[in-house]
Amino acid sequence: MRVHEITVRRSFEFQDWQILSQKANGFKSDIMLLCEELEMRLDAKSVLGMMVMPLREGTRLRIQTRGGDEEEALDAMCELLE
């Protein structure tokens, strides 16, 4: 399992969620987004589930990946979210 904490640099809109979800679905690994301040844990592969998380500039997130391509998945998610 790989874990990385980031601070979101901009607010997310629907198209951003679609891109993130499509990218996440390209990996075999499980990809979870955790936001302690909002007490939320979401599957990055579910665009509908992720839309309930209000990602605004400055939001702190923990990205957690688990699986055969977890390192590549983590790198890709960090690139899209930072």
PDB file of N, CA and C in Angstrom, residues 20-67:
ATOM      1  N   LEU A  20     -10.389  12.590 -13.574  1.00  0.00           N
ATOM      2  CA  LEU A  20      -9.753  11.859 -12.479  1.00  0.00           C
ATOM      3  C   LEU A  20     -10.272  10.430 -12.398  1.00  0.00           C
ATOM      4  N   SER A  21     -11.574  10.255 -12.522  1.00  0.00           N
ATOM      5  CA  SER A  21     -12.178   8.928 -12.446  1.00  0.00           C
ATOM      6  C   SER A  21     -11.743   8.052 -13.624  1.00  0.00           C
ATOM      7  N   GLN A  22     -11.717   8.622 -14.818  1.00  0.00           N
ATOM      8  CA  GLN A  22     -11.280   7.863 -15.996  1.00  0.00           C
ATOM      9  C   GLN A  22      -9.835   7.406 -15.837  1.00  0.00           C
ATOM     10  N   LYS A  23      -8.991   8.297 -15.348  1.00  0.00           N
ATOM     11  CA  LYS A  23      -7.583   7.957 -15.133  1.00  0.00           C
ATOM     12  C   LYS A  23      -7.459   6.851 -14.084  1.00  0.00           C
ATOM     13  N   ALA A  24      -8.215   6.974 -12.983  1.00  0.00           N
ATOM     14  CA  ALA A  24      -8.180   5.976 -11.911  1.00  0.00           C
ATOM     15  C   ALA A  24      -8.632   4.613 -12.411  1.00  0.00           C
ATOM     16  N   ASN A  25      -9.631   4.582 -13.274  1.00  0.00           N
ATOM     17  CA  ASN A  25     -10.139   3.323 -13.809  1.00  0.00           C
ATOM     18  C   ASN A  25      -9.153   2.630 -14.734  1.00  0.00           C
ATOM     19  N   GLY A  26      -8.110   3.320 -15.149  1.00  0.00           N
ATOM     20  CA  GLY A  26      -7.077   2.723 -15.983  1.00  0.00           C
ATOM     21  C   GLY A  26      -6.079   1.880 -15.186  1.00  0.00           C
ATOM     22  N   PHE A  27      -6.206   1.874 -13.868  1.00  0.00           N
ATOM     23  CA  PHE A  27      -5.296   1.117 -13.011  1.00  0.00           C
ATOM     24  C   PHE A  27      -6.028  -0.045 -12.362  1.00  0.00           C
ATOM     25  N   LYS A  28      -5.295  -1.116 -12.098  1.00  0.00           N
ATOM     26  CA  LYS A  28      -5.863  -2.276 -11.408  1.00  0.00           C
ATOM     27  C   LYS A  28      -5.972  -2.024  -9.910  1.00  0.00           C
ATOM     28  N   SER A  29      -5.120  -1.177  -9.382  1.00  0.00           N
ATOM     29  CA  SER A  29      -5.077  -0.909  -7.946  1.00  0.00           C
ATOM     30  C   SER A  29      -6.331  -0.209  -7.455  1.00  0.00           C
ATOM     31  N   ASP A  30      -6.642  -0.425  -6.174  1.00  0.00           N
ATOM     32  CA  ASP A  30      -7.685   0.346  -5.505  1.00  0.00           C
ATOM     33  C   ASP A  30      -7.107   1.709  -5.207  1.00  0.00           C
ATOM     34  N   ILE A  31      -7.894   2.755  -5.435  1.00  0.00           N
ATOM     35  CA  ILE A  31      -7.439   4.123  -5.193  1.00  0.00           C
ATOM     36  C   ILE A  31      -8.490   4.824  -4.341  1.00  0.00           C
ATOM     37  N   MET A  32      -8.087   5.225  -3.152  1.00  0.00           N
ATOM     38  CA  MET A  32      -8.999   5.889  -2.233  1.00  0.00           C
ATOM     39  C   MET A  32      -8.515   7.306  -1.963  1.00  0.00           C
ATOM     40  N   LEU A  33      -9.461   8.226  -1.842  1.00  0.00           N
ATOM     41  CA  LEU A  33      -9.173   9.602  -1.454  1.00  0.00           C
ATOM     42  C   LEU A  33      -9.764   9.809  -0.071  1.00  0.00           C
ATOM     43  N   LEU A  34      -8.945  10.254   0.872  1.00  0.00           N
ATOM     44  CA  LEU A  34      -9.395  10.448   2.243  1.00  0.00           C
ATOM     45  C   LEU A  34      -9.224  11.911   2.636  1.00  0.00           C
ATOM     46  N   CYS A  35     -10.278  12.482   3.179  1.00  0.00           N
ATOM     47  CA  CYS A  35     -10.236  13.860   3.648  1.00  0.00           C
ATOM     48  C   CYS A  35     -10.679  13.851   5.103  1.00  0.00           C
ATOM     49  N   GLU A  36      -9.717  13.965   6.011  1.00  0.00           N
ATOM     50  CA  GLU A  36     -10.026  13.887   7.437  1.00  0.00           C
ATOM     51  C   GLU A  36     -10.885  15.052   7.910  1.00  0.00           C
ATOM     52  N   GLU A  37     -10.633  16.259   7.404  1.00  0.00           N
ATOM     53  CA  GLU A  37     -11.401  17.419   7.878  1.00  0.00           C
ATOM     54  C   GLU A  37     -12.874  17.313   7.505  1.00  0.00           C
ATOM     55  N   LEU A  38     -13.198  16.613   6.423  1.00  0.00           N
ATOM     56  CA  LEU A  38     -14.601  16.398   6.026  1.00  0.00           C
ATOM     57  C   LEU A  38     -15.102  15.016   6.435  1.00  0.00           C
ATOM     58  N   GLU A  39     -14.207  14.210   7.026  1.00  0.00           N
ATOM     59  CA  GLU A  39     -14.518  12.840   7.423  1.00  0.00           C
ATOM     60  C   GLU A  39     -15.089  12.041   6.256  1.00  0.00           C
ATOM     61  N   MET A  40     -14.385  12.092   5.115  1.00  0.00           N
ATOM     62  CA  MET A  40     -14.834  11.409   3.907  1.00  0.00           C
ATOM     63  C   MET A  40     -13.763  10.460   3.403  1.00  0.00           C
ATOM     64  N   ARG A  41     -14.216   9.326   2.877  1.00  0.00           N
ATOM     65  CA  ARG A  41     -13.340   8.323   2.261  1.00  0.00           C
ATOM     66  C   ARG A  41     -14.052   7.888   0.980  1.00  0.00           C
ATOM     67  N   LEU A  42     -13.429   8.168  -0.160  1.00  0.00           N
ATOM     68  CA  LEU A  42     -14.093   7.921  -1.427  1.00  0.00           C
ATOM     69  C   LEU A  42     -13.225   7.114  -2.387  1.00  0.00           C
ATOM     70  N   ASP A  43     -13.884   6.319  -3.204  1.00  0.00           N
ATOM     71  CA  ASP A  43     -13.240   5.529  -4.251  1.00  0.00           C
ATOM     72  C   ASP A  43     -13.018   6.431  -5.457  1.00  0.00           C
ATOM     73  N   ALA A  44     -11.769   6.608  -5.863  1.00  0.00           N
ATOM     74  CA  ALA A  44     -11.453   7.494  -6.985  1.00  0.00           C
ATOM     75  C   ALA A  44     -12.009   6.982  -8.308  1.00  0.00           C
ATOM     76  N   LYS A  45     -12.392   5.710  -8.369  1.00  0.00           N
ATOM     77  CA  LYS A  45     -12.934   5.145  -9.609  1.00  0.00           C
ATOM     78  C   LYS A  45     -14.423   5.429  -9.778  1.00  0.00           C
ATOM     79  N   SER A  46     -15.056   5.984  -8.759  1.00  0.00           N
ATOM     80  CA  SER A  46     -16.491   6.276  -8.804  1.00  0.00           C
ATOM     81  C   SER A  46     -16.703   7.780  -8.958  1.00  0.00           C
ATOM     82  N   VAL A  47     -17.016   8.223 -10.165  1.00  0.00           N
ATOM     83  CA  VAL A  47     -17.193   9.657 -10.405  1.00  0.00           C
ATOM     84  C   VAL A  47     -18.373  10.198  -9.598  1.00  0.00           C
ATOM     85  N   LEU A  48     -19.442   9.442  -9.476  1.00  0.00           N
ATOM     86  CA  LEU A  48     -20.587   9.917  -8.707  1.00  0.00           C
ATOM     87  C   LEU A  48     -20.255  10.024  -7.227  1.00  0.00           C
ATOM     88  N   GLY A  49     -19.535   9.051  -6.717  1.00  0.00           N
ATOM     89  CA  GLY A  49     -19.142   9.101  -5.318  1.00  0.00           C
ATOM     90  C   GLY A  49     -18.226  10.274  -5.021  1.00  0.00           C
ATOM     91  N   MET A  50     -17.321  10.558  -5.928  1.00  0.00           N
ATOM     92  CA  MET A  50     -16.364  11.631  -5.694  1.00  0.00           C
ATOM     93  C   MET A  50     -16.997  13.008  -5.794  1.00  0.00           C
ATOM     94  N   MET A  51     -18.089  13.123  -6.508  1.00  0.00           N
ATOM     95  CA  MET A  51     -18.713  14.433  -6.666  1.00  0.00           C
ATOM     96  C   MET A  51     -19.291  14.966  -5.357  1.00  0.00           C
ATOM     97  N   VAL A  52     -19.454  14.112  -4.352  1.00  0.00           N
ATOM     98  CA  VAL A  52     -19.959  14.588  -3.068  1.00  0.00           C
ATOM     99  C   VAL A  52     -18.871  15.262  -2.235  1.00  0.00           C
ATOM    100  N   MET A  53     -17.609  15.081  -2.620  1.00  0.00           N
ATOM    101  CA  MET A  53     -16.512  15.707  -1.886  1.00  0.00           C
ATOM    102  C   MET A  53     -16.229  17.083  -2.480  1.00  0.00           C
ATOM    103  N   PRO A  54     -16.448  18.127  -1.709  1.00  0.00           N
ATOM    104  CA  PRO A  54     -16.192  19.482  -2.230  1.00  0.00           C
ATOM    105  C   PRO A  54     -14.694  19.790  -2.223  1.00  0.00           C
ATOM    106  N   LEU A  55     -14.032  19.523  -3.325  1.00  0.00           N
ATOM    107  CA  LEU A  55     -12.595  19.799  -3.400  1.00  0.00           C
ATOM    108  C   LEU A  55     -12.376  21.248  -3.805  1.00  0.00           C
ATOM    109  N   ARG A  56     -11.853  21.993  -2.888  1.00  0.00           N
ATOM    110  CA  ARG A  56     -11.556  23.398  -3.117  1.00  0.00           C
ATOM    111  C   ARG A  56     -10.062  23.615  -2.925  1.00  0.00           C
ATOM    112  N   GLU A  57      -9.585  24.700  -3.440  1.00  0.00           N
ATOM    113  CA  GLU A  57      -8.184  25.058  -3.255  1.00  0.00           C
ATOM    114  C   GLU A  57      -7.851  25.036  -1.765  1.00  0.00           C
ATOM    115  N   GLY A  58      -6.772  24.338  -1.414  1.00  0.00           N
ATOM    116  CA  GLY A  58      -6.332  24.268  -0.028  1.00  0.00           C
ATOM    117  C   GLY A  58      -6.801  23.036   0.735  1.00  0.00           C
ATOM    118  N   THR A  59      -7.690  22.234   0.136  1.00  0.00           N
ATOM    119  CA  THR A  59      -8.155  21.014   0.794  1.00  0.00           C
ATOM    120  C   THR A  59      -7.000  20.031   0.942  1.00  0.00           C
ATOM    121  N   ARG A  60      -6.844  19.464   2.139  1.00  0.00           N
ATOM    122  CA  ARG A  60      -5.808  18.450   2.382  1.00  0.00           C
ATOM    123  C   ARG A  60      -6.403  17.076   2.124  1.00  0.00           C
ATOM    124  N   LEU A  61      -5.711  16.275   1.315  1.00  0.00           N
ATOM    125  CA  LEU A  61      -6.161  14.931   0.965  1.00  0.00           C
ATOM    126  C   LEU A  61      -5.068  13.917   1.228  1.00  0.00           C
ATOM    127  N   ARG A  62      -5.487  12.718   1.558  1.00  0.00           N
ATOM    128  CA  ARG A  62      -4.570  11.581   1.618  1.00  0.00           C
ATOM    129  C   ARG A  62      -4.984  10.643   0.492  1.00  0.00           C
ATOM    130  N   ILE A  63      -4.052  10.315  -0.380  1.00  0.00           N
ATOM    131  CA  ILE A  63      -4.305   9.373  -1.474  1.00  0.00           C
ATOM    132  C   ILE A  63      -3.710   8.041  -1.051  1.00  0.00           C
ATOM    133  N   GLN A  64      -4.523   6.994  -1.150  1.00  0.00           N
ATOM    134  CA  GLN A  64      -4.086   5.656  -0.738  1.00  0.00           C
ATOM    135  C   GLN A  64      -4.303   4.701  -1.900  1.00  0.00           C
ATOM    136  N   THR A  65      -3.254   4.017  -2.318  1.00  0.00           N
ATOM    137  CA  THR A  65      -3.358   3.053  -3.413  1.00  0.00           C
ATOM    138  C   THR A  65      -2.910   1.681  -2.917  1.00  0.00           C
ATOM    139  N   ARG A  66      -3.575   0.648  -3.445  1.00  0.00           N
ATOM    140  CA  ARG A  66      -3.221  -0.723  -3.051  1.00  0.00           C
ATOM    141  C   ARG A  66      -3.444  -1.635  -4.250  1.00  0.00           C
ATOM    142  N   GLY A  67      -2.364  -2.337  -4.663  1.00  0.00           N
ATOM    143  CA  GLY A  67      -2.482  -3.260  -5.776  1.00  0.00           C
ATOM    144  C   GLY A  67      -1.182  -3.363  -6.556  1.00  0.00           C
TER     145      GLY A  67
END
